[in-house]
mmCIF file of C-alpha atoms in Angstrom:
data_model
loop_
_atom_site.group_PDB
_atom_site.id
_atom_site.type_symbol
_atom_site.label_atom_id
_atom_site.label_comp_id
_atom_site.label_asym_id
_atom_site.label_seq_id
_atom_site.Cartn_x
_atom_site.Cartn_y
_atom_site.Cartn_z
ATOM 1 C CA ASP A 1 0.000 0.000 0.000
ATOM 2 C CA VAL A 2 1.101 3.544 -0.705
ATOM 3 C CA LYS A 3 1.887 5.345 2.480
ATOM 4 C CA VAL A 4 2.263 9.054 3.053
ATOM 5 C CA THR A 5 3.363 9.806 6.583
ATOM 6 C CA GLN A 6 3.164 13.179 8.244
ATOM 7 C CA SER A 7 5.390 13.529 11.247
ATOM 8 C CA SER A 8 2.954 15.154 13.658
ATOM 9 C CA ARG A 9 -0.792 14.747 13.906
ATOM 10 C CA TYR A 10 -1.283 17.589 16.367
ATOM 11 C CA LEU A 11 0.944 20.541 17.174
ATOM 12 C CA VAL A 12 0.514 23.596 19.366
ATOM 13 C CA LYS A 13 2.935 26.441 18.792
ATOM 14 C CA ARG A 14 3.282 30.030 19.869
ATOM 15 C CA THR A 15 3.211 33.072 17.619
ATOM 16 C CA GLY A 16 6.647 33.716 16.145
ATOM 17 C CA GLU A 17 7.925 30.161 16.505
ATOM 18 C CA LYS A 18 9.472 28.364 13.565
ATOM 19 C CA VAL A 19 7.475 25.278 12.648
ATOM 20 C CA PHE A 20 8.528 22.269 10.590
ATOM 21 C CA LEU A 21 5.993 19.870 9.128
ATOM 22 C CA GLU A 22 7.519 16.743 7.659
ATOM 23 C CA CYS A 23 6.064 14.467 5.021
ATOM 24 C CA VAL A 24 7.503 11.189 3.752
ATOM 25 C CA GLN A 25 6.147 8.913 1.021
ATOM 26 C CA ASP A 26 7.314 5.408 0.281
ATOM 27 C CA MET A 27 6.196 4.921 -3.328
ATOM 28 C CA ASP A 28 8.900 6.783 -5.228
ATOM 29 C CA HIS A 29 6.427 9.435 -6.369
ATOM 30 C CA GLU A 30 7.824 12.427 -8.224
ATOM 31 C CA ASN A 31 5.036 14.789 -7.252
ATOM 32 C CA MET A 32 4.458 16.083 -3.756
ATOM 33 C CA PHE A 33 2.066 18.746 -2.532
ATOM 34 C CA TRP A 34 1.245 20.697 0.600
ATOM 35 C CA TYR A 35 -2.330 21.862 1.142
ATOM 36 C CA ARG A 36 -4.095 23.542 3.998
ATOM 37 C CA GLN A 37 -7.748 22.895 4.685
ATOM 38 C CA ASP A 38 -10.031 25.293 6.502
ATOM 39 C CA PRO A 39 -13.788 25.093 7.079
ATOM 40 C CA GLY A 40 -15.690 26.596 4.176
ATOM 41 C CA LEU A 41 -12.538 27.149 2.126
ATOM 42 C CA GLY A 42 -11.681 23.628 1.072
ATOM 43 C CA LEU A 43 -8.153 22.532 0.210
ATOM 44 C CA ARG A 44 -5.820 25.289 -0.883
ATOM 45 C CA LEU A 45 -2.446 24.573 -2.427
ATOM 46 C CA ILE A 46 0.533 26.081 -0.640
ATOM 47 C CA TYR A 47 3.516 24.624 -2.512
ATOM 48 C CA PHE A 48 4.261 21.682 -4.731
ATOM 49 C CA SER A 49 7.296 19.889 -6.080
ATOM 50 C CA TYR A 50 7.848 17.728 -9.139
ATOM 51 C CA ASP A 51 11.415 16.748 -8.432
ATOM 52 C CA VAL A 52 14.160 16.834 -5.863
ATOM 53 C CA LYS A 53 15.249 20.373 -5.057
ATOM 54 C CA MET A 54 12.444 21.707 -7.193
ATOM 55 C CA LYS A 55 9.563 23.735 -5.754
ATOM 56 C CA GLU A 56 6.786 25.886 -7.103
ATOM 57 C CA LYS A 57 4.363 28.216 -5.376
ATOM 58 C CA GLY A 58 0.741 27.303 -5.145
ATOM 59 C CA ASP A 59 -2.166 29.617 -4.428
ATOM 60 C CA ILE A 60 -1.228 30.707 -0.902
ATOM 61 C CA PRO A 61 2.574 30.507 -0.426
ATOM 62 C CA GLU A 62 2.915 33.630 1.736
ATOM 63 C CA GLY A 63 4.351 32.834 5.140
ATOM 64 C CA TYR A 64 5.521 29.370 4.088
ATOM 65 C CA SER A 65 8.578 27.789 2.536
ATOM 66 C CA VAL A 66 9.383 24.212 1.555
ATOM 67 C CA SER A 67 12.325 21.913 1.183
ATOM 68 C CA ARG A 68 12.789 18.797 -0.902
ATOM 69 C CA GLU A 69 16.300 17.475 -0.475
ATOM 70 C CA LYS A 70 15.303 13.846 -1.078
ATOM 71 C CA LYS A 71 12.662 12.438 -3.372
ATOM 72 C CA GLU A 72 10.675 10.845 -0.578
ATOM 73 C CA ARG A 73 10.592 13.826 1.767
ATOM 74 C CA PHE A 74 8.833 17.175 1.403
ATOM 75 C CA SER A 75 8.945 19.579 4.319
ATOM 76 C CA LEU A 76 6.767 22.604 4.979
ATOM 77 C CA ILE A 77 8.283 25.403 7.033
ATOM 78 C CA LEU A 78 6.530 28.247 8.788
ATOM 79 C CA GLU A 79 9.324 30.725 9.420
ATOM 80 C CA SER A 80 7.381 32.702 12.015
ATOM 81 C CA ALA A 81 4.054 31.158 12.891
ATOM 82 C CA SER A 82 1.012 33.399 13.139
ATOM 83 C CA THR A 83 -2.471 32.730 14.465
ATOM 84 C CA ASN A 84 -3.956 32.820 10.958
ATOM 85 C CA GLN A 85 -1.856 29.769 10.123
ATOM 86 C CA THR A 86 -3.888 27.665 12.522
ATOM 87 C CA SER A 87 -5.225 25.003 10.208
ATOM 88 C CA MET A 88 -5.165 21.402 9.043
ATOM 89 C CA TYR A 89 -2.158 20.757 6.801
ATOM 90 C CA LEU A 90 -2.311 17.913 4.317
ATOM 91 C CA CYS A 91 0.595 16.470 2.371
ATOM 92 C CA ALA A 92 -0.022 14.476 -0.790
ATOM 93 C CA SER A 93 1.982 12.654 -3.409
ATOM 94 C CA SER A 94 1.236 11.308 -6.868
ATOM 95 C CA PHE A 95 2.685 9.448 -9.846
ATOM 96 C CA PRO A 96 3.326 9.755 -12.780
ATOM 97 C CA ALA A 97 4.995 13.052 -13.438
ATOM 98 C CA ALA A 98 2.176 14.113 -15.756
ATOM 99 C CA GLY A 99 0.082 14.734 -12.714
ATOM 100 C CA THR A 100 -2.949 12.877 -13.906
ATOM 101 C CA GLY A 101 -2.616 10.145 -11.367
ATOM 102 C CA GLU A 102 -4.310 9.613 -8.053
ATOM 103 C CA LEU A 103 -3.292 11.793 -5.130
ATOM 104 C CA PHE A 104 -2.395 9.958 -1.932
ATOM 105 C CA PHE A 105 -2.744 11.964 1.238
ATOM 106 C CA GLY A 106 -1.178 11.775 4.643
ATOM 107 C CA GLU A 107 -3.430 11.810 7.690
ATOM 108 C CA GLY A 108 -2.907 15.512 8.187
ATOM 109 C CA SER A 109 -1.230 17.720 10.759
ATOM 110 C CA ARG A 110 -3.524 19.897 12.815
ATOM 111 C CA LEU A 111 -1.600 23.005 13.827
ATOM 112 C CA THR A 112 -2.772 25.461 16.453
ATOM 113 C CA VAL A 113 -0.873 28.731 16.818
ATOM 114 C CA LEU A 114 -1.512 30.585 20.062
ATOM 115 C CA ARG B 1 -6.429 30.357 -10.440
ATOM 116 C CA LYS B 2 -9.021 28.389 -12.316
ATOM 117 C CA GLU B 3 -12.193 27.693 -10.369
ATOM 118 C CA VAL B 4 -13.904 24.475 -9.413
ATOM 119 C CA GLU B 5 -17.341 25.071 -7.940
ATOM 120 C CA GLN B 6 -19.539 22.758 -5.907
ATOM 121 C CA ASP B 7 -22.751 23.197 -3.962
ATOM 122 C CA PRO B 8 -21.595 22.864 -0.338
ATOM 123 C CA GLY B 9 -24.864 21.337 0.837
ATOM 124 C CA PRO B 10 -25.409 19.680 3.187
ATOM 125 C CA PHE B 11 -27.534 17.194 1.332
ATOM 126 C CA ASN B 12 -29.641 15.443 3.934
ATOM 127 C CA VAL B 13 -31.227 12.262 2.541
ATOM 128 C CA PRO B 14 -32.831 9.090 3.915
ATOM 129 C CA GLU B 15 -31.278 5.686 3.464
ATOM 130 C CA GLY B 16 -32.078 4.242 0.080
ATOM 131 C CA ALA B 17 -32.385 7.592 -1.637
ATOM 132 C CA THR B 18 -30.657 8.585 -4.833
ATOM 133 C CA VAL B 19 -28.613 11.745 -4.643
ATOM 134 C CA ALA B 20 -26.673 13.663 -7.273
ATOM 135 C CA PHE B 21 -23.875 16.184 -6.954
ATOM 136 C CA ASN B 22 -22.645 18.526 -9.631
ATOM 137 C CA CYS B 23 -19.373 20.313 -10.052
ATOM 138 C CA THR B 24 -18.473 22.981 -12.589
ATOM 139 C CA TYR B 25 -15.015 23.986 -13.713
ATOM 140 C CA SER B 26 -13.884 27.108 -15.505
ATOM 141 C CA ASN B 27 -10.855 25.946 -17.491
ATOM 142 C CA SER B 28 -11.905 24.378 -20.772
ATOM 143 C CA ALA B 29 -8.411 22.895 -21.158
ATOM 144 C CA SER B 30 -8.793 20.779 -18.019
ATOM 145 C CA GLN B 31 -7.637 17.261 -18.609
ATOM 146 C CA SER B 32 -8.437 14.926 -15.752
ATOM 147 C CA PHE B 33 -11.356 14.730 -13.393
ATOM 148 C CA PHE B 34 -11.900 12.917 -10.130
ATOM 149 C CA TRP B 35 -14.233 12.551 -7.183
ATOM 150 C CA TYR B 36 -12.651 12.174 -3.762
ATOM 151 C CA ARG B 37 -14.361 11.291 -0.526
ATOM 152 C CA GLN B 38 -13.385 12.786 2.802
ATOM 153 C CA ASP B 39 -14.707 11.475 6.085
ATOM 154 C CA CYS B 40 -14.861 13.738 9.108
ATOM 155 C CA ARG B 41 -11.360 14.466 10.430
ATOM 156 C CA LYS B 42 -9.784 12.169 7.877
ATOM 157 C CA GLU B 43 -7.746 12.709 4.742
ATOM 158 C CA PRO B 44 -9.368 12.713 1.279
ATOM 159 C CA LYS B 45 -9.308 9.440 -0.632
ATOM 160 C CA LEU B 46 -9.997 8.768 -4.287
ATOM 161 C CA LEU B 47 -13.546 7.603 -4.921
ATOM 162 C CA MET B 48 -13.408 7.396 -8.689
ATOM 163 C CA SER B 49 -11.990 8.947 -11.816
ATOM 164 C CA VAL B 50 -14.377 10.536 -14.295
ATOM 165 C CA TYR B 51 -14.228 9.732 -17.986
ATOM 166 C CA SER B 52 -15.949 11.323 -20.946
ATOM 167 C CA SER B 53 -17.875 8.156 -21.608
ATOM 168 C CA GLY B 54 -19.107 8.043 -18.025
ATOM 169 C CA ASN B 55 -18.214 5.345 -15.582
ATOM 170 C CA GLU B 56 -19.916 3.318 -12.910
ATOM 171 C CA ASP B 57 -18.657 1.607 -9.794
ATOM 172 C CA GLY B 58 -21.396 -0.238 -7.975
ATOM 173 C CA ARG B 59 -23.865 2.330 -6.661
ATOM 174 C CA PHE B 60 -21.762 5.257 -7.888
ATOM 175 C CA THR B 61 -21.912 6.770 -11.368
ATOM 176 C CA ALA B 62 -19.725 9.629 -12.562
ATOM 177 C CA GLN B 63 -20.292 11.622 -15.722
ATOM 178 C CA LEU B 64 -18.364 14.333 -17.516
ATOM 179 C CA ASN B 65 -19.871 16.935 -19.818
ATOM 180 C CA ARG B 66 -17.003 18.755 -21.480
ATOM 181 C CA ALA B 67 -19.230 21.045 -23.529
ATOM 182 C CA SER B 68 -20.917 22.413 -20.421
ATOM 183 C CA GLN B 69 -17.847 21.958 -18.238
ATOM 184 C CA TYR B 70 -19.445 20.030 -15.445
ATOM 185 C CA ILE B 71 -18.962 16.740 -13.678
ATOM 186 C CA SER B 72 -21.593 14.825 -11.806
ATOM 187 C CA LEU B 73 -21.677 12.075 -9.212
ATOM 188 C CA LEU B 74 -24.777 9.968 -8.687
ATOM 189 C CA ILE B 75 -25.175 7.768 -5.635
ATOM 190 C CA ARG B 76 -27.983 5.219 -5.718
ATOM 191 C CA ASP B 77 -29.459 3.391 -2.737
ATOM 192 C CA SER B 78 -27.654 5.613 -0.225
ATOM 193 C CA LYS B 79 -26.191 3.980 2.865
ATOM 194 C CA LEU B 80 -25.466 5.516 6.243
ATOM 195 C CA SER B 81 -21.790 4.901 5.507
ATOM 196 C CA ASP B 82 -21.980 7.204 2.476
ATOM 197 C CA SER B 83 -22.154 10.184 4.835
ATOM 198 C CA ALA B 84 -19.052 12.209 4.040
ATOM 199 C CA THR B 85 -17.831 15.203 2.083
ATOM 200 C CA TYR B 86 -17.376 14.655 -1.646
ATOM 201 C CA LEU B 87 -14.651 16.655 -3.339
ATOM 202 C CA CYS B 88 -14.511 17.377 -7.029
ATOM 203 C CA VAL B 89 -10.964 17.559 -8.407
ATOM 204 C CA VAL B 90 -9.864 18.878 -11.773
ATOM 205 C CA THR B 91 -6.374 18.708 -13.217
ATOM 206 C CA GLU B 92 -5.370 21.312 -15.732
ATOM 207 C CA LYS B 93 -3.578 20.559 -18.938
ATOM 208 C CA GLY B 94 -0.440 22.475 -19.608
ATOM 209 C CA GLY B 95 3.010 22.934 -18.184
ATOM 210 C CA SER B 96 1.958 22.281 -14.623
ATOM 211 C CA TYR B 97 -0.479 19.493 -13.877
ATOM 212 C CA ILE B 98 -1.906 20.897 -10.702
ATOM 213 C CA PRO B 99 -4.969 19.310 -9.124
ATOM 214 C CA THR B 100 -7.551 21.903 -8.113
ATOM 215 C CA PHE B 101 -10.123 20.978 -5.514
ATOM 216 C CA GLY B 102 -13.682 22.136 -5.160
ATOM 217 C CA ARG B 103 -14.733 23.057 -1.648
ATOM 218 C CA GLY B 104 -16.697 19.864 -1.253
ATOM 219 C CA THR B 105 -20.314 18.808 -0.913
ATOM 220 C CA SER B 106 -21.462 17.426 2.397
ATOM 221 C CA LEU B 107 -23.768 14.408 2.380
ATOM 222 C CA ILE B 108 -25.674 13.204 5.426
ATOM 223 C CA VAL B 109 -27.591 9.966 5.086
ATOM 224 C CA HIS B 110 -30.062 9.368 7.915
ATOM 225 C CA PRO B 111 -32.025 6.259 8.924
#
């Protein structure tokens, strides 16, 4: 079975803290994505990556950065967390590179910023 | 960004009912279409892909109308376990194959 693992299911951080959300997939997928999901707003794309060391901005990249040093790992970084970044964060991966394949999601990381 | 629109619902139906969801998309060059299901506090999972010829999987039927740019999902003989949020997903054709999600339609099936 394809597995996408997000390092933390629940996090509570303080305003201004640096936050790392880790995502690892075990199916050698080229594509990886970070979304946030908020009530009434659906899933919004933050960043995505189609290859190692490659990253592209999604719809709402402000306040976030990403890192993909290895194919299986895609990290989301909040340089200075703010309360409006309280949300559910979902990582996903897919294959093939054309992007027409099924997205596999991790279980999500629910972040609360106080 | 190109839009994918869904009626948020909730659709509240009795067991055994037939229910249909629609989804419209704005980019005529969109290439791939999917329905995902998301249970409460869980991650989305693929329900089915949507093909131009229409496709059926048990009680679920998905249809694509490219001319009118909409996708539909029909659920027959609804079960309590069908209660979930159904997400329409459209992938654009072009240099970046980015999946775009609708905001989801909530379905509640009651006894």
